[in-house]
PDB file of C-alpha atoms in Angstrom:
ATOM      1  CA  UNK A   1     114.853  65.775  93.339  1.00  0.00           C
ATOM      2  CA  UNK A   2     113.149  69.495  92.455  1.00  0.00           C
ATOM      3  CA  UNK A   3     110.637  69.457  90.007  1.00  0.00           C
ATOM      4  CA  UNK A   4     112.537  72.683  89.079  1.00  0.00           C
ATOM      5  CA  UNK A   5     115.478  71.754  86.577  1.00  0.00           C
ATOM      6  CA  UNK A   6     117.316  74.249  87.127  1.00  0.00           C
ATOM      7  CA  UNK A   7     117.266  76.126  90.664  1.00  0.00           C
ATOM      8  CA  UNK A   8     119.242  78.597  91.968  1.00  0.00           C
ATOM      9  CA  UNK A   9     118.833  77.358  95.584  1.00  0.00           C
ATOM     10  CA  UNK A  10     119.714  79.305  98.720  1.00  0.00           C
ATOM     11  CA  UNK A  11     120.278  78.145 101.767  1.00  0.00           C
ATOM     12  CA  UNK A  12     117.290  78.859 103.838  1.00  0.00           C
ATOM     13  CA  UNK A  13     114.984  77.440 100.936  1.00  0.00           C
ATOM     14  CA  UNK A  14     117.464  74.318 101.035  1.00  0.00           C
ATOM     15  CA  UNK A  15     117.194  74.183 104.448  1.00  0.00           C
ATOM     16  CA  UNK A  16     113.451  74.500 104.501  1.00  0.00           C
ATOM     17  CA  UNK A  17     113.393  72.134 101.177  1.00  0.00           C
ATOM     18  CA  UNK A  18     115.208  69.535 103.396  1.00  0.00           C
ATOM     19  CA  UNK A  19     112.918  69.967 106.430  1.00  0.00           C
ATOM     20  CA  UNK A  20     109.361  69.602 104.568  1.00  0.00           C
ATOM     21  CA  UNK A  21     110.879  66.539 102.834  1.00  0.00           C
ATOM     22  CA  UNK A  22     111.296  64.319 106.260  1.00  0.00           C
ATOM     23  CA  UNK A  23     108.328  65.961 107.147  1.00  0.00           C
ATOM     24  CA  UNK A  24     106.558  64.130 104.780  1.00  0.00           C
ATOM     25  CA  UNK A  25     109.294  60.982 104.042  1.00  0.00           C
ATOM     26  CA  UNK A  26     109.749  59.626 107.519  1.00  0.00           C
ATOM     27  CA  UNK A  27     106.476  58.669 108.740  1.00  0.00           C
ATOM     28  CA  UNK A  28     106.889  55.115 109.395  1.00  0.00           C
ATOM     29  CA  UNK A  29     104.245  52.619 110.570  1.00  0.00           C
ATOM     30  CA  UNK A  30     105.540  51.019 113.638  1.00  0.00           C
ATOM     31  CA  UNK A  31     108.356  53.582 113.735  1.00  0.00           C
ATOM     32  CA  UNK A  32     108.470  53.406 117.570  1.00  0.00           C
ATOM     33  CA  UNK A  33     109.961  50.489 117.903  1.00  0.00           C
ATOM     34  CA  UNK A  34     113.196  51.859 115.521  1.00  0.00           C
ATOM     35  CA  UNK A  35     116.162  52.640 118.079  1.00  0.00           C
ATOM     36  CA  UNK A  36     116.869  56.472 117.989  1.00  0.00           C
ATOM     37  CA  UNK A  37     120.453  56.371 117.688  1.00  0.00           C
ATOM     38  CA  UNK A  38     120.274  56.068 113.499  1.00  0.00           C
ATOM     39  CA  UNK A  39     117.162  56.559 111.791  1.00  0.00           C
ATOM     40  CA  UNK A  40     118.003  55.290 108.022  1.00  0.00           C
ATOM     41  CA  UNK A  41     116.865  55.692 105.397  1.00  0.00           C
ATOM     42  CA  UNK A  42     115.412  56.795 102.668  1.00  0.00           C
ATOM     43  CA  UNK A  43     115.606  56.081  98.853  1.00  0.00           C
ATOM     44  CA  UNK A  44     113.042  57.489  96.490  1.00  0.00           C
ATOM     45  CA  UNK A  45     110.976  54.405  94.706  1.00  0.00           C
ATOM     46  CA  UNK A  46     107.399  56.453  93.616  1.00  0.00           C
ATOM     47  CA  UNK A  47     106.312  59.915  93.295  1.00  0.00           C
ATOM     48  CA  UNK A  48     102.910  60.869  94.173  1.00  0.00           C
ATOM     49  CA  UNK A  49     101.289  64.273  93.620  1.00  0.00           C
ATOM     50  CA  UNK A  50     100.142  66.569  96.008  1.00  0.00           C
ATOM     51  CA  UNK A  51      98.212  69.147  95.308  1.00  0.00           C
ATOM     52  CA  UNK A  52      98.214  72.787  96.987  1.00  0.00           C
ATOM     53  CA  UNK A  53      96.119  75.951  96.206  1.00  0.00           C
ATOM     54  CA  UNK A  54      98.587  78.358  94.871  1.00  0.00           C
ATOM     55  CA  UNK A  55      95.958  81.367  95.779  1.00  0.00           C
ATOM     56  CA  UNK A  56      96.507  80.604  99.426  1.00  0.00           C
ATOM     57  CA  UNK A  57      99.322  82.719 101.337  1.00  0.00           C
ATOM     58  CA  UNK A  58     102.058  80.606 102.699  1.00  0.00           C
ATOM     59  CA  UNK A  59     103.398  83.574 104.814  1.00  0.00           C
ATOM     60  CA  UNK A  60     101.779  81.570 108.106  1.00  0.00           C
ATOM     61  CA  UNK A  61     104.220  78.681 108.043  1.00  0.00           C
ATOM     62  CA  UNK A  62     107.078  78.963 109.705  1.00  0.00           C
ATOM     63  CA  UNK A  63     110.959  79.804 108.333  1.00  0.00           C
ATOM     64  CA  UNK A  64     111.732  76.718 109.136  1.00  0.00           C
ATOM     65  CA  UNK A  65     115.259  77.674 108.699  1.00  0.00           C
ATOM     66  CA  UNK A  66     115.103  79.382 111.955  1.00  0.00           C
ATOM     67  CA  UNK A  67     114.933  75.575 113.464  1.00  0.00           C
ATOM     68  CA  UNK A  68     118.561  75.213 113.081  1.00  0.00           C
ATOM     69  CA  UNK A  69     121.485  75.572 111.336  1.00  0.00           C
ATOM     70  CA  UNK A  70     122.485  74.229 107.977  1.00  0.00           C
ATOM     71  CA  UNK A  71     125.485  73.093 106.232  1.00  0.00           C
ATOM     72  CA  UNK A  72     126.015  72.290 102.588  1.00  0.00           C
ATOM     73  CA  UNK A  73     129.122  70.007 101.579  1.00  0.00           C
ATOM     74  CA  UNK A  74     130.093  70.656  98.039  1.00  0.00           C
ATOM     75  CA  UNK A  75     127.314  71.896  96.306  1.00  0.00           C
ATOM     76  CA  UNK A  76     128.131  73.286  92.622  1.00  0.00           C
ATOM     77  CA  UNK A  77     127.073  74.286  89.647  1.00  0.00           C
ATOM     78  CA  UNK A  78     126.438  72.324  86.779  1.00  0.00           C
ATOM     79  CA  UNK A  79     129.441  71.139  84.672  1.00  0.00           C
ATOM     80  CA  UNK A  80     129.503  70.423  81.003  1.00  0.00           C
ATOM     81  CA  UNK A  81     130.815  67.172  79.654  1.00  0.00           C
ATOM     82  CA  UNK A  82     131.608  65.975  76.153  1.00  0.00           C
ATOM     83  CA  UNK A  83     129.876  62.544  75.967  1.00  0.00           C
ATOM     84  CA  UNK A  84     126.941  60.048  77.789  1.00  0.00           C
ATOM     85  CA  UNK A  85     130.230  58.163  78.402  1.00  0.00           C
ATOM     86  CA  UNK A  86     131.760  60.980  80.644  1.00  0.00           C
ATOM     87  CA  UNK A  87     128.630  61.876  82.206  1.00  0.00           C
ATOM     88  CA  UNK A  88     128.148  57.596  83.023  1.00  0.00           C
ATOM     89  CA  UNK A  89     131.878  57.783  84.587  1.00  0.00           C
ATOM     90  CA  UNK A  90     131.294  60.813  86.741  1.00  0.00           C
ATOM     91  CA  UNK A  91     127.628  59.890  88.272  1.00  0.00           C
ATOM     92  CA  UNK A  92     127.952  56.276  88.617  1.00  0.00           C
ATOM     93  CA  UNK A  93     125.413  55.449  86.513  1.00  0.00           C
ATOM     94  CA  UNK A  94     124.668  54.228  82.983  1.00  0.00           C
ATOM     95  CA  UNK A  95     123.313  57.503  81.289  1.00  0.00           C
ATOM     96  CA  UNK A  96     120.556  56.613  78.999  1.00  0.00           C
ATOM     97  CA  UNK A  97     119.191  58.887  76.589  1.00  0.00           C
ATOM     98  CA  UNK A  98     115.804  58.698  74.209  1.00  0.00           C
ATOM     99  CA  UNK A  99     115.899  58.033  70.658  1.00  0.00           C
ATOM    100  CA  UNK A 100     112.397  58.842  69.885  1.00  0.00           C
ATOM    101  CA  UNK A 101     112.953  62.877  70.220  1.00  0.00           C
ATOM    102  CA  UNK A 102     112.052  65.059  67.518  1.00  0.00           C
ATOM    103  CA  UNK A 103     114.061  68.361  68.196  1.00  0.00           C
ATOM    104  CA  UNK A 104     117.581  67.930  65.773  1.00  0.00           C
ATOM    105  CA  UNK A 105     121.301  67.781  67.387  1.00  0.00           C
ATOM    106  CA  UNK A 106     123.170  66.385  70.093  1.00  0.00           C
ATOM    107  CA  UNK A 107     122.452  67.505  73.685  1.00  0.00           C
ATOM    108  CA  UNK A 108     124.126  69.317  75.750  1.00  0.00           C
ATOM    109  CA  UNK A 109     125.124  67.252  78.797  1.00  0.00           C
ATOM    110  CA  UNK A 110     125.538  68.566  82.148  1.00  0.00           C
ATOM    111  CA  UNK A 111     126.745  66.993  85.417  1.00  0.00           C
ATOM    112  CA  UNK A 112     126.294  68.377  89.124  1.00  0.00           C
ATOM    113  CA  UNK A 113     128.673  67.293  91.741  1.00  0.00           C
ATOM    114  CA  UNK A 114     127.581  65.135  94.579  1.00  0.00           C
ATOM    115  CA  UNK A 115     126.262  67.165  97.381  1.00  0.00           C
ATOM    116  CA  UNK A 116     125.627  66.567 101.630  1.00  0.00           C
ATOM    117  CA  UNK A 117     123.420  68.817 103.580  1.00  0.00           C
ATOM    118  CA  UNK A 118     122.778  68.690 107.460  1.00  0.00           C
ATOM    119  CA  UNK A 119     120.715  70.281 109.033  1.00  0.00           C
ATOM    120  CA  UNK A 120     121.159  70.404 112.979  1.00  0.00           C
ATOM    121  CA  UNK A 121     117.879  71.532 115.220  1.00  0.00           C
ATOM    122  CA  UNK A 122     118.690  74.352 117.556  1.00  0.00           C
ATOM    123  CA  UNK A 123     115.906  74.321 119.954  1.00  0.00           C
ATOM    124  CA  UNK A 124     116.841  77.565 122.136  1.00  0.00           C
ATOM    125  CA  UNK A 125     116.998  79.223 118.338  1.00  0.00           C
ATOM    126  CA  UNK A 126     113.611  77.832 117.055  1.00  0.00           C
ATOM    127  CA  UNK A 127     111.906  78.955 120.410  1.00  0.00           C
ATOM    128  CA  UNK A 128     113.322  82.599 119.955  1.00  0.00           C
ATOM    129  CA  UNK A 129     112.139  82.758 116.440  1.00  0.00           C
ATOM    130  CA  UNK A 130     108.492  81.591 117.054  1.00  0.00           C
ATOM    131  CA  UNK A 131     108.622  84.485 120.133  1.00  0.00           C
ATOM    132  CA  UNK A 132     110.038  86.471 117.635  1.00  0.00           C
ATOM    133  CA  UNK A 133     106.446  86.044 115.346  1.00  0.00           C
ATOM    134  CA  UNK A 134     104.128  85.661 118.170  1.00  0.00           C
ATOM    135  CA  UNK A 135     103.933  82.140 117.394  1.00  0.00           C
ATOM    136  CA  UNK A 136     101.923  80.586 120.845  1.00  0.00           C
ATOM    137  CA  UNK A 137     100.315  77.160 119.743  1.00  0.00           C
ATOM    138  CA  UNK A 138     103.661  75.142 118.259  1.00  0.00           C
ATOM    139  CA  UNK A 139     106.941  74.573 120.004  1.00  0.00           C
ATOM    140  CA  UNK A 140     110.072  72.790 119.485  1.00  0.00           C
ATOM    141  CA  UNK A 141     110.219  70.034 122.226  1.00  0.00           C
ATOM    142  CA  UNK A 142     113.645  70.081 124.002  1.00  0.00           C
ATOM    143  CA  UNK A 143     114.561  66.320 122.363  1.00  0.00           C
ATOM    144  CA  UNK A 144     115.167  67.592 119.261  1.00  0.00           C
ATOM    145  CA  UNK A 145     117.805  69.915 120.448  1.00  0.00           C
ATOM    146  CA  UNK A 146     120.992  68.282 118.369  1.00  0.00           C
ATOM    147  CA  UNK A 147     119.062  66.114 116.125  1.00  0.00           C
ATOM    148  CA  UNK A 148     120.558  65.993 112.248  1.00  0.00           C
ATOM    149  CA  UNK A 149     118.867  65.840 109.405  1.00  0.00           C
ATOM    150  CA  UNK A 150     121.566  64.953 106.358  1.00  0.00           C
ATOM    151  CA  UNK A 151     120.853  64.412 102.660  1.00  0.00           C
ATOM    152  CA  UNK A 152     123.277  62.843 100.406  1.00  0.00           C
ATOM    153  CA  UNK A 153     122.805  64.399  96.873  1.00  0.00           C
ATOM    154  CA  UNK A 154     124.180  61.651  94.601  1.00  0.00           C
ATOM    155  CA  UNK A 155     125.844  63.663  91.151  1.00  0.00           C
ATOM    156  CA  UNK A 156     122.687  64.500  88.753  1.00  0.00           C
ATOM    157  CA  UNK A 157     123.321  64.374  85.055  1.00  0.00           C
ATOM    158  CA  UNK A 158     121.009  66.894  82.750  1.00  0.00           C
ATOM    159  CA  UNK A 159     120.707  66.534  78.973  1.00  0.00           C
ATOM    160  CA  UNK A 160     118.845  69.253  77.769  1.00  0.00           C
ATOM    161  CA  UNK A 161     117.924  69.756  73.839  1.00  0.00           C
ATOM    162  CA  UNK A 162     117.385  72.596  72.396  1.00  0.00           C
ATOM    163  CA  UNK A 163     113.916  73.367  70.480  1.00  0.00           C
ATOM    164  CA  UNK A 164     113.711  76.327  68.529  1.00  0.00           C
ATOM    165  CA  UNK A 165     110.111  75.840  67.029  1.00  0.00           C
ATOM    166  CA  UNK A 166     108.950  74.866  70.777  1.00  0.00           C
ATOM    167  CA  UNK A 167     106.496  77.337  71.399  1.00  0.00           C
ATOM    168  CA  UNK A 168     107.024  80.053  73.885  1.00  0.00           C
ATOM    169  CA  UNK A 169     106.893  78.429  77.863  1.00  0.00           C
ATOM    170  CA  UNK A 170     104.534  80.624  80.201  1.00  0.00           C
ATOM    171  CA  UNK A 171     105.809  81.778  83.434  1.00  0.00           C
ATOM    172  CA  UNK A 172     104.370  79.487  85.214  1.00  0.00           C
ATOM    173  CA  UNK A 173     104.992  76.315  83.417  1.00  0.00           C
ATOM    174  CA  UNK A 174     108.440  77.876  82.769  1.00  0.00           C
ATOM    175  CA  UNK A 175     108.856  77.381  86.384  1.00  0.00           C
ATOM    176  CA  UNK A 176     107.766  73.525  85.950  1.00  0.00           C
ATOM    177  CA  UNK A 177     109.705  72.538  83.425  1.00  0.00           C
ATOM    178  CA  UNK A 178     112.327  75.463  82.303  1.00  0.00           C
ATOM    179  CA  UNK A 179     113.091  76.517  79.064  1.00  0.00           C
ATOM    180  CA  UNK A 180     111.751  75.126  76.198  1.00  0.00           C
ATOM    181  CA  UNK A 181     112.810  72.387  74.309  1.00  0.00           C
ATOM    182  CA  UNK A 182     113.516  69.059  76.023  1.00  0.00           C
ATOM    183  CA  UNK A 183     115.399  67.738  79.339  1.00  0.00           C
ATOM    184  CA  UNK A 184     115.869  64.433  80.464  1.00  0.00           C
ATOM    185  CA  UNK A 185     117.610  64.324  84.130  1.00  0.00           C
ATOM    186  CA  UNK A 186     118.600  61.460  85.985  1.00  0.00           C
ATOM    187  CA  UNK A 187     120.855  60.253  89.131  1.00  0.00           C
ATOM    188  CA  UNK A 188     121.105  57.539  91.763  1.00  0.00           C
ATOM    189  CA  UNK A 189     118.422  58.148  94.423  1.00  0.00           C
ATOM    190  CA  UNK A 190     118.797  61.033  96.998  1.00  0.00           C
ATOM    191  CA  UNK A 191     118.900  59.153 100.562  1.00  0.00           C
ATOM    192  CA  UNK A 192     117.858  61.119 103.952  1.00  0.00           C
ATOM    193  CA  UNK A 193     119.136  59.950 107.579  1.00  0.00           C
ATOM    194  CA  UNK A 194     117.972  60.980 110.924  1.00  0.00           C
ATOM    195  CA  UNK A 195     120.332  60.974 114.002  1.00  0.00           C
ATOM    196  CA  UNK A 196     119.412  62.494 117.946  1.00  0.00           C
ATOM    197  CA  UNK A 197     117.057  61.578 120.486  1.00  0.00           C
ATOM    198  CA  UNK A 198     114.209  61.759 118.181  1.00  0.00           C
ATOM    199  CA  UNK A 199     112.220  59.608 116.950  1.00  0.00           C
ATOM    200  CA  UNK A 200     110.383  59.144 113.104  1.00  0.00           C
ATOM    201  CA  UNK A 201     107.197  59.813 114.295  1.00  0.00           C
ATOM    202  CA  UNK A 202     108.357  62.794 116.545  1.00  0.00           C
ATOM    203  CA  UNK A 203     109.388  64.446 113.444  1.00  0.00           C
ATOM    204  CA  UNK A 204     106.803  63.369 111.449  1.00  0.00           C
ATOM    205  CA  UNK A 205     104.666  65.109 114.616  1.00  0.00           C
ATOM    206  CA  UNK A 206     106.299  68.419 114.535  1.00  0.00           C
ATOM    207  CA  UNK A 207     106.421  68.595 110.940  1.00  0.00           C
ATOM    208  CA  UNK A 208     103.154  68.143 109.705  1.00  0.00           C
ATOM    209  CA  UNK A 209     101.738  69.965 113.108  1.00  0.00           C
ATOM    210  CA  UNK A 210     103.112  73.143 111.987  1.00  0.00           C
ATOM    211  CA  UNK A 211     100.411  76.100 112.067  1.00  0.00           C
ATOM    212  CA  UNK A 212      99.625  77.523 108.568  1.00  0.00           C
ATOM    213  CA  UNK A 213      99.824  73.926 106.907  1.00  0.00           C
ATOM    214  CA  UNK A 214      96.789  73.638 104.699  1.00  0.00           C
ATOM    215  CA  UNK A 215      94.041  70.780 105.765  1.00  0.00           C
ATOM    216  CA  UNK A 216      94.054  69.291 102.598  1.00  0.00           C
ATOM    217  CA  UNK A 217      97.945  69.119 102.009  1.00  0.00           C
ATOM    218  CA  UNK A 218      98.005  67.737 105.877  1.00  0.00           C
ATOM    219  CA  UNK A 219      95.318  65.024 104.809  1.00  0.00           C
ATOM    220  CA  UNK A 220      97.236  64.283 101.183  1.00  0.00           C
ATOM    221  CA  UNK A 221     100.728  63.680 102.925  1.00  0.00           C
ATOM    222  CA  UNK A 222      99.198  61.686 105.730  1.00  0.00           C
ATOM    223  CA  UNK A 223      97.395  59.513 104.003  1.00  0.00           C
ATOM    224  CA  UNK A 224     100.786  58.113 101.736  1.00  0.00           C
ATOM    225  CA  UNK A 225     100.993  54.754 102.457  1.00  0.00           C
ATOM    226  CA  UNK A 226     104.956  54.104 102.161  1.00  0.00           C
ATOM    227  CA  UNK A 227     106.787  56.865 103.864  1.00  0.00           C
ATOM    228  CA  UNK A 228     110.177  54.920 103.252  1.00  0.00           C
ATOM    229  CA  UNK A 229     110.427  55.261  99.470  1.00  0.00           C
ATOM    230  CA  UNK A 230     107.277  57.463  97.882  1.00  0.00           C
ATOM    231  CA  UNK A 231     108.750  61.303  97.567  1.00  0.00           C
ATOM    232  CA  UNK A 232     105.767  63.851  97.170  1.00  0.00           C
ATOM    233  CA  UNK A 233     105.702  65.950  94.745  1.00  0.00           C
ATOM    234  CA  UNK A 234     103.535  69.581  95.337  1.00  0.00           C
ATOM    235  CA  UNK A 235     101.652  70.065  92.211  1.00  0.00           C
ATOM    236  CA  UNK A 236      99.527  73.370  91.942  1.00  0.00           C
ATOM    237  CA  UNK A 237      95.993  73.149  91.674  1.00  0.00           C
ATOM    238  CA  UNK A 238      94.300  74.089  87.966  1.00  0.00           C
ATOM    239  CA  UNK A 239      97.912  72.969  86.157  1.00  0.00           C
ATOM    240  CA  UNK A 240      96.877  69.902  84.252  1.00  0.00           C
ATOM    241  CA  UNK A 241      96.981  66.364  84.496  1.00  0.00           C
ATOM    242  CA  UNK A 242      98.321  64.715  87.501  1.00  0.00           C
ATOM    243  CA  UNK A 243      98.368  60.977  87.980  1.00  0.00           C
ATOM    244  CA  UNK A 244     100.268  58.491  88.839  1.00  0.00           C
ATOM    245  CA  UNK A 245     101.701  56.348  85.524  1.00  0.00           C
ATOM    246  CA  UNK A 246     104.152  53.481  84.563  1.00  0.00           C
ATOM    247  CA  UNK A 247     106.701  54.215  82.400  1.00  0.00           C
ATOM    248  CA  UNK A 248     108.299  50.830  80.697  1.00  0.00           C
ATOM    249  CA  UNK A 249     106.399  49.290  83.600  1.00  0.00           C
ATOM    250  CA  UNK A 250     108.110  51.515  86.331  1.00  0.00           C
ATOM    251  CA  UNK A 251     106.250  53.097  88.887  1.00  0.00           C
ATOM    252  CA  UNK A 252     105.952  56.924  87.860  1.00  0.00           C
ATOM    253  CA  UNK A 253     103.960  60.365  87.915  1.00  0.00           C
ATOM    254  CA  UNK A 254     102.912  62.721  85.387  1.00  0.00           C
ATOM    255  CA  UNK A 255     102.261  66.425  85.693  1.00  0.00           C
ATOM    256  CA  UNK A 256     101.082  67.915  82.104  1.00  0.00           C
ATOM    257  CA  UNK A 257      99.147  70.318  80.389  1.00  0.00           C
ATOM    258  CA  UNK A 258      97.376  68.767  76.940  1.00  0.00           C
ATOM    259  CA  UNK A 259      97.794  71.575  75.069  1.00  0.00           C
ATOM    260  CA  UNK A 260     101.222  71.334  74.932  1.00  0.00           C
ATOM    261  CA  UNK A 261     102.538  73.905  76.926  1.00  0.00           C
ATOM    262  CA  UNK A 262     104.627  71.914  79.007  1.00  0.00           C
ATOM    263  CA  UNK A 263     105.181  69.078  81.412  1.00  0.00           C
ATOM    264  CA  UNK A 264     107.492  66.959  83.327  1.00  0.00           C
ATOM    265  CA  UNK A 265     107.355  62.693  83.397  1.00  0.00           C
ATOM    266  CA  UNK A 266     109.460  61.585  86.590  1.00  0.00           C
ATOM    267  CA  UNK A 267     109.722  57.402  87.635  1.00  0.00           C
ATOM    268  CA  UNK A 268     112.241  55.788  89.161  1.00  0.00           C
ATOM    269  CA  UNK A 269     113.920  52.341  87.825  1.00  0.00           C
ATOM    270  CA  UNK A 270     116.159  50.279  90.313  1.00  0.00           C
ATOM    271  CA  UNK A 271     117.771  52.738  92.269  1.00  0.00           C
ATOM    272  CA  UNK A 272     117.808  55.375  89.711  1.00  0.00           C
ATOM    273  CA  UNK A 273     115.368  58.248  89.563  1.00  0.00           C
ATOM    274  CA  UNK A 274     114.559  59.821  85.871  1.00  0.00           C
ATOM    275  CA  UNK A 275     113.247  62.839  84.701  1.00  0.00           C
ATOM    276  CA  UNK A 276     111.900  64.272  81.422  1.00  0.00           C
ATOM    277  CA  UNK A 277     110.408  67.426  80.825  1.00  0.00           C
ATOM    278  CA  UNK A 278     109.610  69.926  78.029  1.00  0.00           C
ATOM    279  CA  UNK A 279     107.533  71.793  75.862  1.00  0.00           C
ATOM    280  CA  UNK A 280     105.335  68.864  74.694  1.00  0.00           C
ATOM    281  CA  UNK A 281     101.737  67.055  75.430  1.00  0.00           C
ATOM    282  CA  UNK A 282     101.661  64.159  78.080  1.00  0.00           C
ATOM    283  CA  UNK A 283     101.744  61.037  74.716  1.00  0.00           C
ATOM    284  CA  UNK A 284     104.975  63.283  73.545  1.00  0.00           C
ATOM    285  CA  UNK A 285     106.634  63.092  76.877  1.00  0.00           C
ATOM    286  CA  UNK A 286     105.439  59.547  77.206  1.00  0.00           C
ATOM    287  CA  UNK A 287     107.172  58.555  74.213  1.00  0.00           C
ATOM    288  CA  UNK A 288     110.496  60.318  75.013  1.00  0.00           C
ATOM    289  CA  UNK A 289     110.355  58.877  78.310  1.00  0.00           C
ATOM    290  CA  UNK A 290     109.576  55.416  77.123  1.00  0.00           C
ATOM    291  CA  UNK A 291     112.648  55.476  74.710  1.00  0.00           C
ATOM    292  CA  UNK A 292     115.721  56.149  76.951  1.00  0.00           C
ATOM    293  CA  UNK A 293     118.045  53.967  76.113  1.00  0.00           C
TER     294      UNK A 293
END
């Protein structure tokens, strides 16, 4: 799940997206001893920051979506529906929505389609790219030729409420948290699978071994405890508040600016991962959050 409510996502960033995700997901303690025929998987239980300096260039990493080639089942845009009800039939899940919110009216209620996407390692393509950039101190080993990455998108539900006397969202907190007024998304957990002659920790190797990653992201991601169920979640440096919280006792993180200029709760409960974001200080969107029902 994007931070970003409402992306516009194209395939390269998807397929990158998908790639820096298991980079970072399937580090497993002990993963050596997993057969490599299946690698499964992974549901999202936690959310931890990490946090990147948006000053530095990330023009050094590589495209990773020169590894490989990617295919997308299904994805769509965003549907409306008439009712919670609907939107419960559709996802597979029982919507909930809060009933401490302060903006007036009915939501509008939005459901996206369940989605796959595979990504398949082309080793012969990888190595031409990194000639291609003069690229001398990382290579593609020739196991991973054929190895699949696939992510099953489970069907997200949006409810987003309008707030006209919101004030005006920055740019940049715009990008966190899109327009103003309130959203609360939520879904069945995203799972990942690995398949090939790879292993987790070979990916986990690769991935995080790529030139141009920042020291301190490298340290932040390697020092997550629970690769099988913690999702990280970039969080620019100088934004806010970032910490991990509990919201009704479940395991969550928030990413806020006091003033009010926007922020975004996100915790999971059971198998379902929530969302709520808007125009509001961290005790407003800890209230809203705390209220779905």
């Amino acid at each position: 799940m994007a931070i970003t409510l409402a992306p516009r996502v194209r395939g390269g960033l998807l397929a990158t997206a998908i790639l820096v995700a298991l980079a970072v997901l399937v580090a497993l303690p002990g993963a050596r001893a997993i057969a490599t025929d299946l690698l499964t998987q992974f549901r999202v239980k936690r959310f931890v920051a990490v946090s990147f300096d948006p000053s530095q260039p990330l023009s050094s990493l590589p495209d990773l979506s020169q590894f490989g080639t990617l295919d997308i089942d299904h994805m769509s845009r965003p549907r409306p529906v008439s009712s919670a009800q609907e939107a419960s039939q559709l996802a597979g899940i029982p919507v909930r929505l809060p009933a401490a919110l302060s903006p007036a009216g009915p939501p509008q209620i939005l459901v996206t389609e369940p989605a796959t996407a595979t990504f398949t390692f082309d080793v012969e393509r990888a190595r031409t790219y990194l000639a291609s950039q003069g690229e001398t101190s990382f290579s593609v080993p020739d196991r991973f030729d054929g190895a699949t990455l696939t992510a099953s998108i489970p069907p997200l539900v949006t409810a987003q409420y309008a707030d006209n006397s919101a004030p005006a969202v920055p740019r940049g907190i715009k990008t966190l948290i899109g327009e103003s007024g309130v959203t609360v998304v939520q879904a069945q957990s995203p799972t990942i699978s690995v398949t090939g002659a790879v292993t987790l920790d070979d990916l986990r190797e690769l991935l995080l071994s790529m030139p141009g990653l920042p020291d301190d992201v490298k340290a932040q991601l390697q020092s997550i405890g629970d690769w099988t169920s913690t999702f990280p979640v970039p969080v620019p440096t100088g934004l806010g508040i970032s910490r991990e919280v509990a919201v009704n006792g479940e395991p969550g993180l928030l990413i806020a600016d006091d003033t009010g200029l926007g922020g975004v709760i996100l915790w999971t409960s059971g198998t379902t991962v929530y969302g709520v974001a808007g125009a509001h200080t961290a005790d407003d969107l800890f209230g809203i959050a705390g209220s779905l029902r």
